[in-house]
CSV table of C-alpha atoms in Angstrom, one decimal:
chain,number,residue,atom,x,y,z
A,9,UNK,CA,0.0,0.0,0.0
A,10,UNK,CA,2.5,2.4,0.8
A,11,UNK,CA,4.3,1.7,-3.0
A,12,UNK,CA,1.1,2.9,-4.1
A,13,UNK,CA,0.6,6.2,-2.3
A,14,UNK,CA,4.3,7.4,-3.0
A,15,UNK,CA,3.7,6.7,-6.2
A,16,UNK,CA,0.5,8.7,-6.4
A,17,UNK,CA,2.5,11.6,-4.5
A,18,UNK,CA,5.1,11.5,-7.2
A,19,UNK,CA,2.1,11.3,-10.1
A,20,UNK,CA,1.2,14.2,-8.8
A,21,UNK,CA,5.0,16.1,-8.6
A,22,UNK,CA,5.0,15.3,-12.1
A,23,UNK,CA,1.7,16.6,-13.2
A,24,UNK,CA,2.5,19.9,-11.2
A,25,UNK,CA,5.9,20.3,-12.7
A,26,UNK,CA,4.3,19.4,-16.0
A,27,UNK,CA,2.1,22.2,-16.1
A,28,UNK,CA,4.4,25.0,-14.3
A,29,UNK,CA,6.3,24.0,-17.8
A,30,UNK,CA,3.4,24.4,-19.9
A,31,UNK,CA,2.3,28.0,-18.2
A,32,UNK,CA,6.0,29.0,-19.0
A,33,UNK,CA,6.1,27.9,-22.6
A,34,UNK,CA,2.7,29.4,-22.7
A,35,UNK,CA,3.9,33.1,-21.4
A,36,UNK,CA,6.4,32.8,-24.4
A,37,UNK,CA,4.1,32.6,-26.8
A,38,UNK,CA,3.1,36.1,-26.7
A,39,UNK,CA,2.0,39.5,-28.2
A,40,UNK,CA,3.9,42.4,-26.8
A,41,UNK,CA,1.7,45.5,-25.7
A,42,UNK,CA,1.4,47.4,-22.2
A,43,UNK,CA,0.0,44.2,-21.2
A,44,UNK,CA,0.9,41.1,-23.5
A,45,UNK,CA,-1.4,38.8,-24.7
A,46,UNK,CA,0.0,35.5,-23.6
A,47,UNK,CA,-1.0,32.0,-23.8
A,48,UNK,CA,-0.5,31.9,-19.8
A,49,UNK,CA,-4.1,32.0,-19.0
A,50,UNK,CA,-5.1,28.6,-21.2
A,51,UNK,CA,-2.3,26.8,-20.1
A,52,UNK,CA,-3.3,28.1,-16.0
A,53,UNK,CA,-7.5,27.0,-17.3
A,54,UNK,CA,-6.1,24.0,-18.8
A,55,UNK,CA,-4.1,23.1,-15.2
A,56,UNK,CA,-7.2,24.0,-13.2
A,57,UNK,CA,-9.2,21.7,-15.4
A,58,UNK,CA,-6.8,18.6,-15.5
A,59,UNK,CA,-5.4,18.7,-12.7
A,60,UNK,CA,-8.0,20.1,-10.4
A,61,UNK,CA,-8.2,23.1,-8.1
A,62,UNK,CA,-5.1,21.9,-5.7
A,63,UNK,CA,-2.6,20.6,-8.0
A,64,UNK,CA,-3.1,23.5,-10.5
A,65,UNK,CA,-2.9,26.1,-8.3
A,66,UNK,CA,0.5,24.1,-6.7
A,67,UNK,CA,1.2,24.2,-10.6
A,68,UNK,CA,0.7,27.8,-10.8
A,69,UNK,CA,2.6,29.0,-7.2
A,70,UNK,CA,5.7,26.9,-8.7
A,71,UNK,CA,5.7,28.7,-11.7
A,72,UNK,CA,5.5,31.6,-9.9
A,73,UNK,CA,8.3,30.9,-8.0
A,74,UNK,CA,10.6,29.8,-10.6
A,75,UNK,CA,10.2,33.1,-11.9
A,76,UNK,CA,10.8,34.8,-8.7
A,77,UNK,CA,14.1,33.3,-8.5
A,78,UNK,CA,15.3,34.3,-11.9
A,79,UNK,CA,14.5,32.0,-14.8
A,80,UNK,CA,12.9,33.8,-17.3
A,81,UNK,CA,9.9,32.2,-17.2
A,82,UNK,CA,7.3,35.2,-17.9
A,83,UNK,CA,6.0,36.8,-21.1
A,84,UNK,CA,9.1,38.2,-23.0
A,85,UNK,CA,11.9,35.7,-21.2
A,86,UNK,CA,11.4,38.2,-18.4
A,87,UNK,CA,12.4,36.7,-14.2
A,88,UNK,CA,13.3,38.1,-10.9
A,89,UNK,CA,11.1,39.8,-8.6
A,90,UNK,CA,11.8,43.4,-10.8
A,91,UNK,CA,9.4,41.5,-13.0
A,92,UNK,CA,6.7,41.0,-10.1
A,93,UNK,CA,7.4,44.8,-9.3
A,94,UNK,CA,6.4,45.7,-12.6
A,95,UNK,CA,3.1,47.2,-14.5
A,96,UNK,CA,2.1,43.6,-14.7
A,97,UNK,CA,3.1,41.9,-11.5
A,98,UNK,CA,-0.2,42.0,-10.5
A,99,UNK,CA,-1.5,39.7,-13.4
A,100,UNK,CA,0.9,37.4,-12.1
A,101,UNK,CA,0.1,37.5,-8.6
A,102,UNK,CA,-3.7,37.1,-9.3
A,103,UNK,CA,-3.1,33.6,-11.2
A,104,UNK,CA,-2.5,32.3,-8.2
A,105,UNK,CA,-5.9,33.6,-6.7
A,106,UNK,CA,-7.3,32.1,-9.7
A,107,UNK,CA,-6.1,29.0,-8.3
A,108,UNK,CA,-7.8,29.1,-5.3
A,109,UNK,CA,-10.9,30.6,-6.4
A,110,UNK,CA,-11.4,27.5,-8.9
A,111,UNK,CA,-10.0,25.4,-6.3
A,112,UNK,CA,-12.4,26.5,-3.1
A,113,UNK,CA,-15.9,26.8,-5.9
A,114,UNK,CA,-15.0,23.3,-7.5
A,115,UNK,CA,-14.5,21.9,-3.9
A,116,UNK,CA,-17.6,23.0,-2.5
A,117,UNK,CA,-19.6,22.8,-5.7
A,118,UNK,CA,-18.2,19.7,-8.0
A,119,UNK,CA,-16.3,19.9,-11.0
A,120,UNK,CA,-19.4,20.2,-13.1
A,121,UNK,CA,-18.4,21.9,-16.4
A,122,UNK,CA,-20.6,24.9,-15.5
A,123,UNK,CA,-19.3,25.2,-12.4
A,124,UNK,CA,-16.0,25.0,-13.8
A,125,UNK,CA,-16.5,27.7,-16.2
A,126,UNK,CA,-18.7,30.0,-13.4
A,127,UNK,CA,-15.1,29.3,-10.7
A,128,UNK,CA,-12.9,30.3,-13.7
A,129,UNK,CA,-14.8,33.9,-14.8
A,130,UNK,CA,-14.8,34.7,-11.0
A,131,UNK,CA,-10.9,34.0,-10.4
A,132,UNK,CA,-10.7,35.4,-13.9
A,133,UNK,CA,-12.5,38.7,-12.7
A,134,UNK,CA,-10.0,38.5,-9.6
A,135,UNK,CA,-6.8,38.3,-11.5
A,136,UNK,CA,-8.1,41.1,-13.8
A,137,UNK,CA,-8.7,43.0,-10.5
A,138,UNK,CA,-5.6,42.9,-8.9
A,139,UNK,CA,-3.7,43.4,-11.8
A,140,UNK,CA,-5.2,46.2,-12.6
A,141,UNK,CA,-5.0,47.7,-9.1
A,142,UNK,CA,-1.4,46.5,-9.4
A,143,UNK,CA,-0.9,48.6,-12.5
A,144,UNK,CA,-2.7,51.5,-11.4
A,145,UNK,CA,-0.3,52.0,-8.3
A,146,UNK,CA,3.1,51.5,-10.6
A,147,UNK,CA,2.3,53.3,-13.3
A,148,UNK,CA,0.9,56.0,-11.2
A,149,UNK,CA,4.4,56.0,-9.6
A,150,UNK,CA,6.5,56.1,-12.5
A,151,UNK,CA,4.2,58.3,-15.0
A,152,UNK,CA,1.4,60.6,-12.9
A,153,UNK,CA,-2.2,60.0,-13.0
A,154,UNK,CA,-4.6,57.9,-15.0
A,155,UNK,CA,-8.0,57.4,-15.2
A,156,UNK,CA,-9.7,53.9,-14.3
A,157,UNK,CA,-11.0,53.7,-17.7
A,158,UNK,CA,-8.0,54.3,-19.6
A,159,UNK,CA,-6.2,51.3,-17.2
A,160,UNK,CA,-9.0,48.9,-18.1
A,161,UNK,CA,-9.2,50.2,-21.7
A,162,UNK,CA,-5.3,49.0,-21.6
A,163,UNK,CA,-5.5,46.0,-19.3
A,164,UNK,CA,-8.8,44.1,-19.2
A,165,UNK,CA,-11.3,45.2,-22.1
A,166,UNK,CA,-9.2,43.7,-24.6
A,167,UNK,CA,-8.4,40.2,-23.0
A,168,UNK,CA,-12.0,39.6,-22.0
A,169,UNK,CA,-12.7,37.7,-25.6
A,170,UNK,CA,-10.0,36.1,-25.7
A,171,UNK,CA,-9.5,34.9,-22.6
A,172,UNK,CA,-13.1,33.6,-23.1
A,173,UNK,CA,-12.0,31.8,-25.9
A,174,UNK,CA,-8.7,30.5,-24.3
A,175,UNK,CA,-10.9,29.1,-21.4
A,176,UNK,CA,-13.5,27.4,-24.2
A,177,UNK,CA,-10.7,25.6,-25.4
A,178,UNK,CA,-9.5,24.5,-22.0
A,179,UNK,CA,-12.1,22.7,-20.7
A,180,UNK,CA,-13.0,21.5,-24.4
A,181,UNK,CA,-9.2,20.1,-23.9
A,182,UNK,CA,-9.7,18.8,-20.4
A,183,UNK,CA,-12.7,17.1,-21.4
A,184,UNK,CA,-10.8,14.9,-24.3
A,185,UNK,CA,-7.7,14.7,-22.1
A,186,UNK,CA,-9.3,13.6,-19.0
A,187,UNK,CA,-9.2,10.3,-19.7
A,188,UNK,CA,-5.2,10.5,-20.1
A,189,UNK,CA,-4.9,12.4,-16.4
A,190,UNK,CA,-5.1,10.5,-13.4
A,191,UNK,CA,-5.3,13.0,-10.6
């Protein structure tokens, strides 16, 4: 029995270090603008939806913290905490309350697929939240004022579609992959 449960544990190391790859890979794949358009958030819907609220958001922390050491695992081959400390640290910050917003609605809830998509839209709506609070205060800082429209003119409006789209294909994904993930 205890072969079995240390192998599950390390099944589960794998998926988590699996996916921290895909986010990165998925932050390179990007679009460069005041806030880039990345591939981060499918790979971060596709985690949640494989690997389930805990494991993804472990998933998401650890490729968080890879790139607070240094690798250059953000959008542009940017690392370090300067990166964090940036216009669009905040994004960063709020996948990880992504995480735990799917994670605590899909626990109390089920993994339904509407209750999937209704966990993701609200940790979604977080992440665009403190991002943009995030990016209010630094660029604030660095440049002088700007107007709460004009932020989520820059920041939010334009991702909502896609990021729709991005989470579509996710659980679309998840659903033909699930078979192929034991969690």
């Amino acid at each position: 029995m205890e072969s079995k449960k240390s192998k599950f544990k390390t099944l589960n190391l794998v998926y988590i270090a699996l996916f921290s790859v895909l986010i990165t890979i998925c932050s390179w794949i990007y679009v460069p603008t005041v806030v880039p358009f990345t591939l981060q958030t499918f790979a971060i819907f596709c985690a949640l939806c494989l690997l389930g609220g805990k494991l993804g958001t472990c998933s998401i922390i650890v490729y968080i913290l890879l790139g607070v050491v240094g690798i250059p695992v953000f959008a542009g081959f940017n690392g370090g905490v300067g990166a964090l400390l940036g216009a669009t640290g905040g994004y960063i910050i709020g996948f990880i309350f992504m995480g735990l917003i799917y994670w605590l609605i899909t626990g109390i809830f089920g993994n339904k697929t509407y209750i999937s998509f209704i966990a993701m839209i609200l940790g979604l709506a977080v992440c665009y939240a403190i991002g943009t609070a995030w990016f209010m205060f630094v660029y604030i800082q660095k440049s002088g004022s700007i107007s709460l429209l004009s932020v989520l003119g820059l920041c939010v409006f334009p991702f909502i579609i896609p990021d729709m789209i991005k989470m579509i294909l996710a659980v679309f994904l998840a659903k033909k992959l699930a078979c192929c993930v034991k969690v």
